Coordinates of C-alpha atoms and ligand atoms in Angstrom, one line a residue:
X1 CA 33.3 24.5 30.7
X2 CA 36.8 26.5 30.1
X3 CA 39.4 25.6 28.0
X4 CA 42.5 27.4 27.7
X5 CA 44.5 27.2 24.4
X6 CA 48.2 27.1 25.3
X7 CA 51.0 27.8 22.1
X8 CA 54.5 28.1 21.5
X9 CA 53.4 30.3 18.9
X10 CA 56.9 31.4 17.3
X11 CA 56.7 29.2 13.9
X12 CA 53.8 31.6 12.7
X13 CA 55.8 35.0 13.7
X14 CA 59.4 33.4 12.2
X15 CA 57.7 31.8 8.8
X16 CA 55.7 33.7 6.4
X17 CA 53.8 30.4 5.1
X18 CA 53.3 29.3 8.1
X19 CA 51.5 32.4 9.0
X20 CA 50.1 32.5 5.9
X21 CA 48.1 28.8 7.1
X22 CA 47.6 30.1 10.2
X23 CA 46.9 34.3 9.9
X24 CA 45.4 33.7 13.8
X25 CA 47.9 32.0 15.1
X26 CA 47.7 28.1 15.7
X27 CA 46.1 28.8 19.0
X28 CA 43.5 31.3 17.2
X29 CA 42.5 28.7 14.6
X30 CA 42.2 26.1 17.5
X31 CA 40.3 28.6 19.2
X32 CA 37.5 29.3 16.0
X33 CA 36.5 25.1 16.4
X34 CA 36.8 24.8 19.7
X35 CA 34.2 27.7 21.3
X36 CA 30.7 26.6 21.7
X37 CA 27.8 28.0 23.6
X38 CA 29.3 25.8 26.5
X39 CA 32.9 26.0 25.6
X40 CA 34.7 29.1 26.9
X41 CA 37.7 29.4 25.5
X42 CA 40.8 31.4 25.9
X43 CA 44.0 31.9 24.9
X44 CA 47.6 31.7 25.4
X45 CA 51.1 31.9 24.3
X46 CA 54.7 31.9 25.5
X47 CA 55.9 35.4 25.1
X48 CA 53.1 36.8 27.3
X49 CA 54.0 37.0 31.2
X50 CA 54.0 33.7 33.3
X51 CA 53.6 32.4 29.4
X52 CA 49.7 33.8 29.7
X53 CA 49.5 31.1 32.9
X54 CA 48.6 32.0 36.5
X55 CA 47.5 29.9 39.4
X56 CA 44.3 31.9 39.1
X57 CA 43.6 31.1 35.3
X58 CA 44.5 27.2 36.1
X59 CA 42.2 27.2 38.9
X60 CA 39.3 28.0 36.7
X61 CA 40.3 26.0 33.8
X62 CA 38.9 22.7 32.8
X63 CA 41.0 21.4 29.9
X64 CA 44.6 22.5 28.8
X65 CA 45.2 22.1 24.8
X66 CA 49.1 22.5 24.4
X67 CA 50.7 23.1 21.4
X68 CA 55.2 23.5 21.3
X69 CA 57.9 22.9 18.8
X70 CA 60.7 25.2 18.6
X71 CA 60.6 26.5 22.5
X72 CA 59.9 24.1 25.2
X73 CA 63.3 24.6 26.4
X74 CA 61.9 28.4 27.1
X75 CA 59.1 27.1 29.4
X76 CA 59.6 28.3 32.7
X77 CA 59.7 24.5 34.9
X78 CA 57.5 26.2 37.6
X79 CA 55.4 27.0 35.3
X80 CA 55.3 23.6 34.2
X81 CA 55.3 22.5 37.4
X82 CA 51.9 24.6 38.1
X83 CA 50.0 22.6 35.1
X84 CA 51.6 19.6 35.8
X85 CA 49.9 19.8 39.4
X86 CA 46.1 20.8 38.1
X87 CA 47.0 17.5 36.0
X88 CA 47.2 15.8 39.1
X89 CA 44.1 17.7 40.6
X90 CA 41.6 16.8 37.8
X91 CA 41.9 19.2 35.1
X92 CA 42.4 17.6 31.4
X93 CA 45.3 18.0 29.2
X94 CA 45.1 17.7 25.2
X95 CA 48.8 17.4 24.2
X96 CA 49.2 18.4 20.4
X97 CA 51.9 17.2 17.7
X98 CA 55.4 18.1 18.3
X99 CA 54.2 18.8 22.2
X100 CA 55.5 15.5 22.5
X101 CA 58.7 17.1 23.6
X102 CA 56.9 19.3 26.2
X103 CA 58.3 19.3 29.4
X104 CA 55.0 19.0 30.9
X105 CA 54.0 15.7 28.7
X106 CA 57.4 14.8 29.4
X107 CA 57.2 14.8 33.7
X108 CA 53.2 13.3 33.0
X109 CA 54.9 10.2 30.9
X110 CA 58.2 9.8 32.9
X111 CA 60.2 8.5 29.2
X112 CA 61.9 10.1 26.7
X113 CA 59.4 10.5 24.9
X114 CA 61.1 10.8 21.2
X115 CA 60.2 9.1 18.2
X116 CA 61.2 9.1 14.4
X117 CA 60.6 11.7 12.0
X118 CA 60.6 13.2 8.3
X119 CA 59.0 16.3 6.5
X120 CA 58.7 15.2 3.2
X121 CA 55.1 15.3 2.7
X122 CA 54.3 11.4 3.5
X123 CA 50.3 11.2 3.2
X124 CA 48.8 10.2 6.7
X125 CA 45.8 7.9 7.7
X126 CA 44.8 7.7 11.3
X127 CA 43.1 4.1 12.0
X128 CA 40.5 4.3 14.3
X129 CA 41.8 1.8 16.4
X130 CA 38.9 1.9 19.2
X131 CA 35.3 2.9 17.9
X132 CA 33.7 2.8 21.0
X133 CA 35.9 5.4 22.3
X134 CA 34.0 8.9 22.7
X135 CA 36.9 10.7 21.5
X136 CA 36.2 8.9 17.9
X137 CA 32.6 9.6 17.8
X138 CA 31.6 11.2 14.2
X139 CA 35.3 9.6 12.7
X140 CA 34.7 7.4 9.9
X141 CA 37.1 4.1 9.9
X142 CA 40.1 6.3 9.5
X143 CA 41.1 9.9 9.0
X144 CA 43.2 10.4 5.8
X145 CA 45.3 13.5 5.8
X146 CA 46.8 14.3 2.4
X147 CA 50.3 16.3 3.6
X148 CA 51.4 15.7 7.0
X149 CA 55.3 15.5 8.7
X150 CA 55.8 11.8 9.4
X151 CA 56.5 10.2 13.2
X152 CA 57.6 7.1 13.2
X153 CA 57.3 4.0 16.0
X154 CA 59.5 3.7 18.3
X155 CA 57.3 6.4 20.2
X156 CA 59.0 6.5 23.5
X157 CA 56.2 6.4 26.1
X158 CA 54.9 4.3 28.6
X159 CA 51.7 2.0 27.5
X160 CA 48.8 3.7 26.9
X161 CA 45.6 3.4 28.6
X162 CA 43.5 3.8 25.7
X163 CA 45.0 3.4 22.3
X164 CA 42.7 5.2 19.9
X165 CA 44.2 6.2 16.6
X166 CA 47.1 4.4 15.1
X167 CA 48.6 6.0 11.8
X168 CA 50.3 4.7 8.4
X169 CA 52.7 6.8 6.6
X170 CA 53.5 6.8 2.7
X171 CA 56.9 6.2 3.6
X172 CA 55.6 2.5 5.6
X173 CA 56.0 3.7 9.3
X174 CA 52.8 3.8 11.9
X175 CA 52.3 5.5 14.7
X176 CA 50.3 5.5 18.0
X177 CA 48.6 8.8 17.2
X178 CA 45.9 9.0 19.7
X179 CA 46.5 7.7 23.3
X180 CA 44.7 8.6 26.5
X181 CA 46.3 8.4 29.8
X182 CA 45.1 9.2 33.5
X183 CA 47.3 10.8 36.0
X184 CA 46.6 11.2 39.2
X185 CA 42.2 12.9 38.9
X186 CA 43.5 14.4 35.7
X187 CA 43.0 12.9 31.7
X188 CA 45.5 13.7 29.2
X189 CA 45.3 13.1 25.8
X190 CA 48.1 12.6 23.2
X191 CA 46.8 13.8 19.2
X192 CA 49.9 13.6 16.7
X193 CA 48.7 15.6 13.9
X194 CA 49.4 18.9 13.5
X195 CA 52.9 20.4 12.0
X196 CA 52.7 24.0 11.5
X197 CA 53.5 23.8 7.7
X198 CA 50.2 21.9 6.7
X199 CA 46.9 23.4 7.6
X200 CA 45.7 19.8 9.2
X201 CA 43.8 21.9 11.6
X202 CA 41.3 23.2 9.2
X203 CA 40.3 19.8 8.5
X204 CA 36.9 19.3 9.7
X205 CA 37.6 15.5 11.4
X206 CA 40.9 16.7 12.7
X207 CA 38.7 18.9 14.5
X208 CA 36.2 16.7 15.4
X209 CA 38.7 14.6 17.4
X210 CA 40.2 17.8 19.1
X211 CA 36.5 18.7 20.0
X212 CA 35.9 15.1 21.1
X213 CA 39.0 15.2 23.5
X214 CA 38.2 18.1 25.1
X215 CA 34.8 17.1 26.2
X216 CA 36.2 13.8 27.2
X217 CA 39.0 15.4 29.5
X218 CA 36.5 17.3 31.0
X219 CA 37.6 16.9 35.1
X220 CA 35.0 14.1 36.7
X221 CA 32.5 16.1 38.9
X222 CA 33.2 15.3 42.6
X223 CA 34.5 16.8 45.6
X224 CA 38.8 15.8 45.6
X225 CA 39.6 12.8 47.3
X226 CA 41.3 13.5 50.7
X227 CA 44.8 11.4 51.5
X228 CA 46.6 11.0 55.2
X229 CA 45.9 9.5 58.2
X230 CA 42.1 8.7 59.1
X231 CA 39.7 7.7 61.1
X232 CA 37.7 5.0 60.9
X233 CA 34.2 5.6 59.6
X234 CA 32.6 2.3 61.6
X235 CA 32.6 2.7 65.4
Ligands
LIG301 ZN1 56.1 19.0 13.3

């Protein structure tokens, strides 16, 4: 199986204790939970050419993991358009955090996608909301993170299939924190931890959702459905 790490990563090149969290890079720590002896993974990031994306990498990758913040703006839409479309094809997507606002999690929902928000170190507990959900196999009855940026309901997208995590902030907000969603063959999952100033990646359950997702979004093994006009199959 491939996966293919895709971040912004400008917060760990513009802040020195962000880097300092992150010495690899979001996408590198990502990267150090995710490989297995079945779990290929790559790498990368905006600034490269084609932001590290070509049709031939796609073709060959399973799941997506996307991390953004400060750039999506700087995401080429063809680009976009190409993930968007192995979406729609069967590959999975794993939608991190502020990614939210990505333009490719933003054409997949069809809303606006915002929702509230406040750094002042609120503590977090996700509630496992559906236990017989593979993606919170290992997760205790909730994950608690100590630090964490709050978001805050309303969370401006459409129903979710699957509503796995919800969260509760210090500050009294929740938060539908884990939500699956099929498009077209293609799984996508929504995880709302993450802000580049806490190191909520290096926790091990944090990870063990990630890890979950990615096997989950695997694409379904089976040849792709064929559409148009057709011919009967009794004489
Ligand atoms: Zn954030």
């Amino acid at each position: 199986m491939k996966v293919l790490i895709w971040n912004e990563h400008r917060h760990e090149q513009l802040n020195e204790e962000v880097a300092k969290i992150y010495p690899k890079g979001i996408h590198g720590a990502i990267k150090s939970f995710l490989e297995t002896d079945d779990i290929e993974v790559e790498t990368a990031t905006l600034d490269e050419p084609n932001h590290g994306i070509t049709d031939e990498r796609l073709a060959e990758t399973d799941v997506v993991v996307w991390w953004g913040h400060l750039a999506h703006g700087e995401v080429a839409d063809e680009i976009v358009e190409k993930v968007y479309q192995r979406v729609l094809e069967g590959m999975g997507l794993i939608v991190l955090h502020s990614g939210h606002f990505s333009k490719v999690f933003k054409k997949l929902m069809g809303t606006g996608c915002d929702l509230k928000w406040r750094e002042a170190d609120d503590t977090e507990r996700l509630w496992v909301i559906d236990p017989t959900h593979p993606i919170a196999e290992g997760i205790g009855e909730y994950i608690e993170i100590e630090k964490e940026e709050m978001y805050g309901e309303h969370f401006d997208i459409p129903v979710p299939d699957e509503l796995i995590f919800v969260s509760w902030f210090t500050g009294g907000e929740v938060f539908r924190s884990g939500c699956t969603y099929r498009r077209g063959h293609g799984k996508v999952f929504y995880f709302r931890p993450g802000h580049e100033s806490y190191p909520t990646y290096h926790q091990k359950d944090v990870q063990r959702v990630i890890q979950n997702a990615v096997r989950w979004a695997k694409p379904t093994a089976r040849e792709f459905s064929s559409y148009g006009n057709a011919q009967p199959i009794e004489k």
